[in-house]
Amino acid sequence: MSKAKLTASEWELVKNAPYWVNQVLAEADGRVSFFTKRGEGKALEKAITGYKTKSALVNDIIADDSDAPKEIGKASQDEAEKTLGRIAAIVEEKLGSDDLADLKDFLLKVGNEIASSSKEGGTGIAKEVSAKEAAALTRLESVMKVSSSYGTAHTTTPTPKPVAKPSSSAKPAPAPAKRDDDAKKDADA
């Protein structure tokens, strides 16, 4: 199990990652109605319980049924993003970049479910995801960035073939022969 590799305080932080995502989006939206908050809360729970994966870490997070600490709901968007950055660093350092990639996929899915759970902008002009939520999701993706070693280890870019360099002792190629017409023009000039 992945959580066994984490200290108790690290696990407390990691297991609450979906709630930190929710806080980032709540702060991005600013003041919203009770019904919007309630709808986003239901979307959060549905996204967590409905997510299917083979990742031990994500399954451990899903299986944890403890409530989120109240401090998360009081955090600013900046504080929540910094906490998610710390979570990403812990997961990558202790569990590896594959677990971080799985966690990132999970959290982005949760974030998208929350953001699209209620229409933004009121009747008639409502949008699925507000511009502020879309920007927050983009920042979230950046915060949860997998290090460059993951990106290079998981790509199948072919190695470029070396290009043959001319040797320094090679003789220059002879000048092209002049055509008869060109030679005649040169003689007439």
PDB file of C-alpha atoms in Angstrom:
ATOM      1  CA  MET A   1       0.000   0.000   0.000  1.00  0.00           C
ATOM      2  CA  SER A   2       1.245   3.446  -0.900  1.00  0.00           C
ATOM      3  CA  LYS A   3       0.116   5.172   2.251  1.00  0.00           C
ATOM      4  CA  ALA A   4       2.365   2.869   4.312  1.00  0.00           C
ATOM      5  CA  LYS A   5       5.380   4.684   2.807  1.00  0.00           C
ATOM      6  CA  LEU A   6       4.177   8.035   4.176  1.00  0.00           C
ATOM      7  CA  THR A   7       4.408   9.397   7.705  1.00  0.00           C
ATOM      8  CA  ALA A   8       1.124   9.997   9.535  1.00  0.00           C
ATOM      9  CA  SER A   9       1.311  13.756   8.930  1.00  0.00           C
ATOM     10  CA  GLU A  10       2.125  13.256   5.237  1.00  0.00           C
ATOM     11  CA  TRP A  11      -0.828  10.891   4.856  1.00  0.00           C
ATOM     12  CA  GLU A  12      -3.127  13.431   6.556  1.00  0.00           C
ATOM     13  CA  LEU A  13      -2.105  15.972   3.947  1.00  0.00           C
ATOM     14  CA  VAL A  14      -2.258  13.620   0.927  1.00  0.00           C
ATOM     15  CA  LYS A  15      -5.613  12.019   1.782  1.00  0.00           C
ATOM     16  CA  ASN A  16      -7.228  15.465   1.900  1.00  0.00           C
ATOM     17  CA  ALA A  17      -5.999  16.468  -1.577  1.00  0.00           C
ATOM     18  CA  PRO A  18      -9.503  16.340  -3.160  1.00  0.00           C
ATOM     19  CA  TYR A  19     -10.773  18.748  -0.486  1.00  0.00           C
ATOM     20  CA  TRP A  20      -7.893  21.127  -1.235  1.00  0.00           C
ATOM     21  CA  VAL A  21      -8.915  21.026  -4.908  1.00  0.00           C
ATOM     22  CA  ASN A  22     -12.467  21.869  -3.871  1.00  0.00           C
ATOM     23  CA  GLN A  23     -11.159  24.817  -1.847  1.00  0.00           C
ATOM     24  CA  VAL A  24      -9.126  26.139  -4.785  1.00  0.00           C
ATOM     25  CA  LEU A  25     -12.274  26.144  -6.912  1.00  0.00           C
ATOM     26  CA  ALA A  26     -14.467  27.597  -4.147  1.00  0.00           C
ATOM     27  CA  GLU A  27     -12.047  30.476  -3.650  1.00  0.00           C
ATOM     28  CA  ALA A  28     -11.798  31.024  -7.413  1.00  0.00           C
ATOM     29  CA  ASP A  29     -15.559  31.456  -7.575  1.00  0.00           C
ATOM     30  CA  GLY A  30     -15.725  33.828  -4.635  1.00  0.00           C
ATOM     31  CA  ARG A  31     -19.146  34.207  -3.068  1.00  0.00           C
ATOM     32  CA  VAL A  32     -21.640  31.654  -4.294  1.00  0.00           C
ATOM     33  CA  SER A  33     -25.097  30.634  -3.189  1.00  0.00           C
ATOM     34  CA  PHE A  34     -25.814  27.904  -0.669  1.00  0.00           C
ATOM     35  CA  PHE A  35     -27.254  25.774  -3.481  1.00  0.00           C
ATOM     36  CA  THR A  36     -24.087  26.111  -5.560  1.00  0.00           C
ATOM     37  CA  LYS A  37     -21.931  25.105  -2.589  1.00  0.00           C
ATOM     38  CA  ARG A  38     -24.208  22.169  -1.893  1.00  0.00           C
ATOM     39  CA  GLY A  39     -24.140  21.059  -5.539  1.00  0.00           C
ATOM     40  CA  GLU A  40     -20.351  21.315  -5.656  1.00  0.00           C
ATOM     41  CA  GLY A  41     -20.090  19.329  -2.408  1.00  0.00           C
ATOM     42  CA  LYS A  42     -22.224  16.552  -3.894  1.00  0.00           C
ATOM     43  CA  ALA A  43     -20.143  16.632  -7.081  1.00  0.00           C
ATOM     44  CA  LEU A  44     -16.986  16.278  -4.976  1.00  0.00           C
ATOM     45  CA  GLU A  45     -18.303  13.199  -3.188  1.00  0.00           C
ATOM     46  CA  LYS A  46     -19.614  11.687  -6.435  1.00  0.00           C
ATOM     47  CA  ALA A  47     -16.289  12.298  -8.202  1.00  0.00           C
ATOM     48  CA  ILE A  48     -14.337  10.686  -5.363  1.00  0.00           C
ATOM     49  CA  THR A  49     -16.541   7.628  -4.938  1.00  0.00           C
ATOM     50  CA  GLY A  50     -17.114   7.123  -8.667  1.00  0.00           C
ATOM     51  CA  TYR A  51     -13.458   7.242  -9.711  1.00  0.00           C
ATOM     52  CA  LYS A  52     -12.004   3.898 -10.818  1.00  0.00           C
ATOM     53  CA  THR A  53      -8.274   3.290 -10.934  1.00  0.00           C
ATOM     54  CA  LYS A  54      -5.591   0.685 -10.382  1.00  0.00           C
ATOM     55  CA  SER A  55      -3.485   3.168  -8.417  1.00  0.00           C
ATOM     56  CA  ALA A  56      -2.997   2.033  -4.817  1.00  0.00           C
ATOM     57  CA  LEU A  57      -2.507   5.621  -3.662  1.00  0.00           C
ATOM     58  CA  VAL A  58      -5.711   6.921  -5.248  1.00  0.00           C
ATOM     59  CA  ASN A  59      -7.650   3.893  -4.002  1.00  0.00           C
ATOM     60  CA  ASP A  60      -6.338   4.590  -0.469  1.00  0.00           C
ATOM     61  CA  ILE A  61      -7.561   8.182  -0.748  1.00  0.00           C
ATOM     62  CA  ILE A  62     -10.959   7.037  -2.023  1.00  0.00           C
ATOM     63  CA  ALA A  63     -11.269   4.433   0.762  1.00  0.00           C
ATOM     64  CA  ASP A  64     -10.551   6.992   3.499  1.00  0.00           C
ATOM     65  CA  ASP A  65     -13.925   8.116   4.793  1.00  0.00           C
ATOM     66  CA  SER A  66     -12.778  10.712   7.313  1.00  0.00           C
ATOM     67  CA  ASP A  67     -14.125  14.235   7.075  1.00  0.00           C
ATOM     68  CA  ALA A  68     -11.996  17.080   5.789  1.00  0.00           C
ATOM     69  CA  PRO A  69     -10.481  19.315   8.458  1.00  0.00           C
ATOM     70  CA  LYS A  70     -12.353  22.603   8.915  1.00  0.00           C
ATOM     71  CA  GLU A  71      -9.114  24.539   8.283  1.00  0.00           C
ATOM     72  CA  ILE A  72      -9.318  23.637   4.584  1.00  0.00           C
ATOM     73  CA  GLY A  73     -12.541  25.623   4.213  1.00  0.00           C
ATOM     74  CA  LYS A  74     -10.839  28.698   5.655  1.00  0.00           C
ATOM     75  CA  ALA A  75      -7.788  28.596   3.383  1.00  0.00           C
ATOM     76  CA  SER A  76      -7.258  31.134   0.620  1.00  0.00           C
ATOM     77  CA  GLN A  77      -6.844  30.011  -2.965  1.00  0.00           C
ATOM     78  CA  ASP A  78      -3.102  30.703  -2.751  1.00  0.00           C
ATOM     79  CA  GLU A  79      -2.763  28.656   0.451  1.00  0.00           C
ATOM     80  CA  ALA A  80      -4.716  25.771  -1.092  1.00  0.00           C
ATOM     81  CA  GLU A  81      -2.563  25.821  -4.237  1.00  0.00           C
ATOM     82  CA  LYS A  82       0.640  25.850  -2.138  1.00  0.00           C
ATOM     83  CA  THR A  83      -0.653  22.907  -0.106  1.00  0.00           C
ATOM     84  CA  LEU A  84      -1.382  20.970  -3.305  1.00  0.00           C
ATOM     85  CA  GLY A  85       2.171  21.752  -4.438  1.00  0.00           C
ATOM     86  CA  ARG A  86       3.497  20.321  -1.153  1.00  0.00           C
ATOM     87  CA  ILE A  87       1.315  17.238  -1.632  1.00  0.00           C
ATOM     88  CA  ALA A  88       2.722  16.778  -5.135  1.00  0.00           C
ATOM     89  CA  ALA A  89       6.286  17.088  -3.836  1.00  0.00           C
ATOM     90  CA  ILE A  90       5.668  14.546  -1.057  1.00  0.00           C
ATOM     91  CA  VAL A  91       4.070  12.036  -3.410  1.00  0.00           C
ATOM     92  CA  GLU A  92       6.790  12.352  -6.028  1.00  0.00           C
ATOM     93  CA  GLU A  93       9.601  12.124  -3.472  1.00  0.00           C
ATOM     94  CA  LYS A  94       8.202   9.266  -1.376  1.00  0.00           C
ATOM     95  CA  LEU A  95       6.137   7.284  -3.897  1.00  0.00           C
ATOM     96  CA  GLY A  96       7.476   8.259  -7.313  1.00  0.00           C
ATOM     97  CA  SER A  97       6.369  10.067 -10.429  1.00  0.00           C
ATOM     98  CA  ASP A  98       3.944   7.333 -11.524  1.00  0.00           C
ATOM     99  CA  ASP A  99       1.908   7.792  -8.330  1.00  0.00           C
ATOM    100  CA  LEU A 100       2.070  11.557  -8.783  1.00  0.00           C
ATOM    101  CA  ALA A 101       0.748  11.224 -12.345  1.00  0.00           C
ATOM    102  CA  ASP A 102      -2.103   9.017 -11.086  1.00  0.00           C
ATOM    103  CA  LEU A 103      -2.905  11.484  -8.307  1.00  0.00           C
ATOM    104  CA  LYS A 104      -2.833  14.399 -10.736  1.00  0.00           C
ATOM    105  CA  ASP A 105      -5.252  12.615 -13.104  1.00  0.00           C
ATOM    106  CA  PHE A 106      -7.575  11.897 -10.174  1.00  0.00           C
ATOM    107  CA  LEU A 107      -7.485  15.444  -8.810  1.00  0.00           C
ATOM    108  CA  LEU A 108      -8.037  17.029 -12.229  1.00  0.00           C
ATOM    109  CA  LYS A 109     -11.021  14.736 -12.777  1.00  0.00           C
ATOM    110  CA  VAL A 110     -12.394  15.725  -9.364  1.00  0.00           C
ATOM    111  CA  GLY A 111     -11.778  19.397 -10.143  1.00  0.00           C
ATOM    112  CA  ASN A 112     -13.528  19.185 -13.504  1.00  0.00           C
ATOM    113  CA  GLU A 113     -16.508  17.410 -11.927  1.00  0.00           C
ATOM    114  CA  ILE A 114     -16.802  20.119  -9.267  1.00  0.00           C
ATOM    115  CA  ALA A 115     -16.390  22.976 -11.726  1.00  0.00           C
ATOM    116  CA  SER A 116     -19.004  21.642 -14.127  1.00  0.00           C
ATOM    117  CA  SER A 117     -21.489  20.629 -11.421  1.00  0.00           C
ATOM    118  CA  SER A 118     -23.478  23.832 -11.467  1.00  0.00           C
ATOM    119  CA  LYS A 119     -24.088  26.373 -14.153  1.00  0.00           C
ATOM    120  CA  GLU A 120     -22.335  29.688 -13.660  1.00  0.00           C
ATOM    121  CA  GLY A 121     -23.724  33.084 -14.599  1.00  0.00           C
ATOM    122  CA  GLY A 122     -27.439  32.748 -13.978  1.00  0.00           C
ATOM    123  CA  THR A 123     -30.400  31.983 -16.180  1.00  0.00           C
ATOM    124  CA  GLY A 124     -30.050  32.237 -19.936  1.00  0.00           C
ATOM    125  CA  ILE A 125     -26.317  32.985 -20.029  1.00  0.00           C
ATOM    126  CA  ALA A 126     -25.120  30.118 -17.844  1.00  0.00           C
ATOM    127  CA  LYS A 127     -21.831  28.428 -18.654  1.00  0.00           C
ATOM    128  CA  GLU A 128     -20.682  24.954 -17.607  1.00  0.00           C
ATOM    129  CA  VAL A 129     -17.420  26.212 -16.078  1.00  0.00           C
ATOM    130  CA  SER A 130     -16.742  29.826 -15.155  1.00  0.00           C
ATOM    131  CA  ALA A 131     -13.660  31.573 -16.512  1.00  0.00           C
ATOM    132  CA  LYS A 132     -12.304  31.816 -12.953  1.00  0.00           C
ATOM    133  CA  GLU A 133     -12.754  28.077 -12.384  1.00  0.00           C
ATOM    134  CA  ALA A 134     -11.132  27.289 -15.737  1.00  0.00           C
ATOM    135  CA  ALA A 135      -8.133  29.433 -14.775  1.00  0.00           C
ATOM    136  CA  ALA A 136      -7.967  27.705 -11.375  1.00  0.00           C
ATOM    137  CA  LEU A 137      -8.000  24.282 -13.052  1.00  0.00           C
ATOM    138  CA  THR A 138      -5.147  25.370 -15.327  1.00  0.00           C
ATOM    139  CA  ARG A 139      -3.134  26.540 -12.310  1.00  0.00           C
ATOM    140  CA  LEU A 140      -3.972  23.297 -10.514  1.00  0.00           C
ATOM    141  CA  GLU A 141      -2.550  21.312 -13.407  1.00  0.00           C
ATOM    142  CA  SER A 142       0.629  23.367 -13.202  1.00  0.00           C
ATOM    143  CA  VAL A 143       0.879  22.992  -9.404  1.00  0.00           C
ATOM    144  CA  MET A 144       0.575  19.212  -9.681  1.00  0.00           C
ATOM    145  CA  LYS A 145       3.246  19.091 -12.385  1.00  0.00           C
ATOM    146  CA  VAL A 146       5.213  15.917 -12.740  1.00  0.00           C
ATOM    147  CA  SER A 147       8.959  16.516 -12.852  1.00  0.00           C
ATOM    148  CA  SER A 148      10.767  16.469 -16.164  1.00  0.00           C
ATOM    149  CA  SER A 149      12.260  13.052 -15.369  1.00  0.00           C
ATOM    150  CA  TYR A 150       8.754  11.578 -15.543  1.00  0.00           C
ATOM    151  CA  GLY A 151       8.068  13.220 -18.872  1.00  0.00           C
ATOM    152  CA  THR A 152      11.265  11.961 -20.443  1.00  0.00           C
ATOM    153  CA  ALA A 153      10.994   8.494 -18.949  1.00  0.00           C
ATOM    154  CA  HIS A 154       7.475   7.991 -20.269  1.00  0.00           C
ATOM    155  CA  THR A 155       7.849   9.219 -23.819  1.00  0.00           C
ATOM    156  CA  THR A 156       8.842   7.272 -26.863  1.00  0.00           C
ATOM    157  CA  THR A 157      10.747   9.948 -28.707  1.00  0.00           C
ATOM    158  CA  PRO A 158      13.192   8.280 -31.074  1.00  0.00           C
ATOM    159  CA  THR A 159      16.840   9.075 -30.523  1.00  0.00           C
ATOM    160  CA  PRO A 160      18.116  11.234 -33.378  1.00  0.00           C
ATOM    161  CA  LYS A 161      20.641   9.554 -35.641  1.00  0.00           C
ATOM    162  CA  PRO A 162      24.047  11.222 -35.761  1.00  0.00           C
ATOM    163  CA  VAL A 163      24.731  13.119 -38.948  1.00  0.00           C
ATOM    164  CA  ALA A 164      28.023  12.301 -40.690  1.00  0.00           C
ATOM    165  CA  LYS A 165      30.372  15.263 -40.618  1.00  0.00           C
ATOM    166  CA  PRO A 166      32.782  15.815 -43.483  1.00  0.00           C
ATOM    167  CA  SER A 167      36.366  15.111 -42.567  1.00  0.00           C
ATOM    168  CA  SER A 168      38.713  18.061 -42.416  1.00  0.00           C
ATOM    169  CA  SER A 169      41.124  16.387 -44.850  1.00  0.00           C
ATOM    170  CA  ALA A 170      38.523  16.001 -47.577  1.00  0.00           C
ATOM    171  CA  LYS A 171      39.213  17.875 -50.799  1.00  0.00           C
ATOM    172  CA  PRO A 172      36.655  20.409 -51.902  1.00  0.00           C
ATOM    173  CA  ALA A 173      34.368  19.336 -54.697  1.00  0.00           C
ATOM    174  CA  PRO A 174      35.458  20.546 -58.160  1.00  0.00           C
ATOM    175  CA  ALA A 175      33.590  23.492 -59.647  1.00  0.00           C
ATOM    176  CA  PRO A 176      30.865  22.517 -62.059  1.00  0.00           C
ATOM    177  CA  ALA A 177      31.973  22.395 -65.686  1.00  0.00           C
ATOM    178  CA  LYS A 178      30.886  25.285 -67.846  1.00  0.00           C
ATOM    179  CA  ARG A 179      28.487  24.646 -70.628  1.00  0.00           C
ATOM    180  CA  ASP A 180      29.615  25.369 -74.192  1.00  0.00           C
ATOM    181  CA  ASP A 181      27.257  28.374 -74.373  1.00  0.00           C
ATOM    182  CA  ASP A 182      28.724  29.877 -71.185  1.00  0.00           C
ATOM    183  CA  ALA A 183      32.288  29.299 -72.381  1.00  0.00           C
ATOM    184  CA  LYS A 184      31.507  31.020 -75.719  1.00  0.00           C
ATOM    185  CA  LYS A 185      29.976  34.043 -73.866  1.00  0.00           C
ATOM    186  CA  ASP A 186      33.079  34.318 -71.670  1.00  0.00           C
ATOM    187  CA  ALA A 187      35.346  34.201 -74.792  1.00  0.00           C
ATOM    188  CA  ASP A 188      33.281  36.889 -76.564  1.00  0.00           C
ATOM    189  CA  ALA A 189      33.413  39.180 -73.523  1.00  0.00           C
TER     190      ALA A 189
END
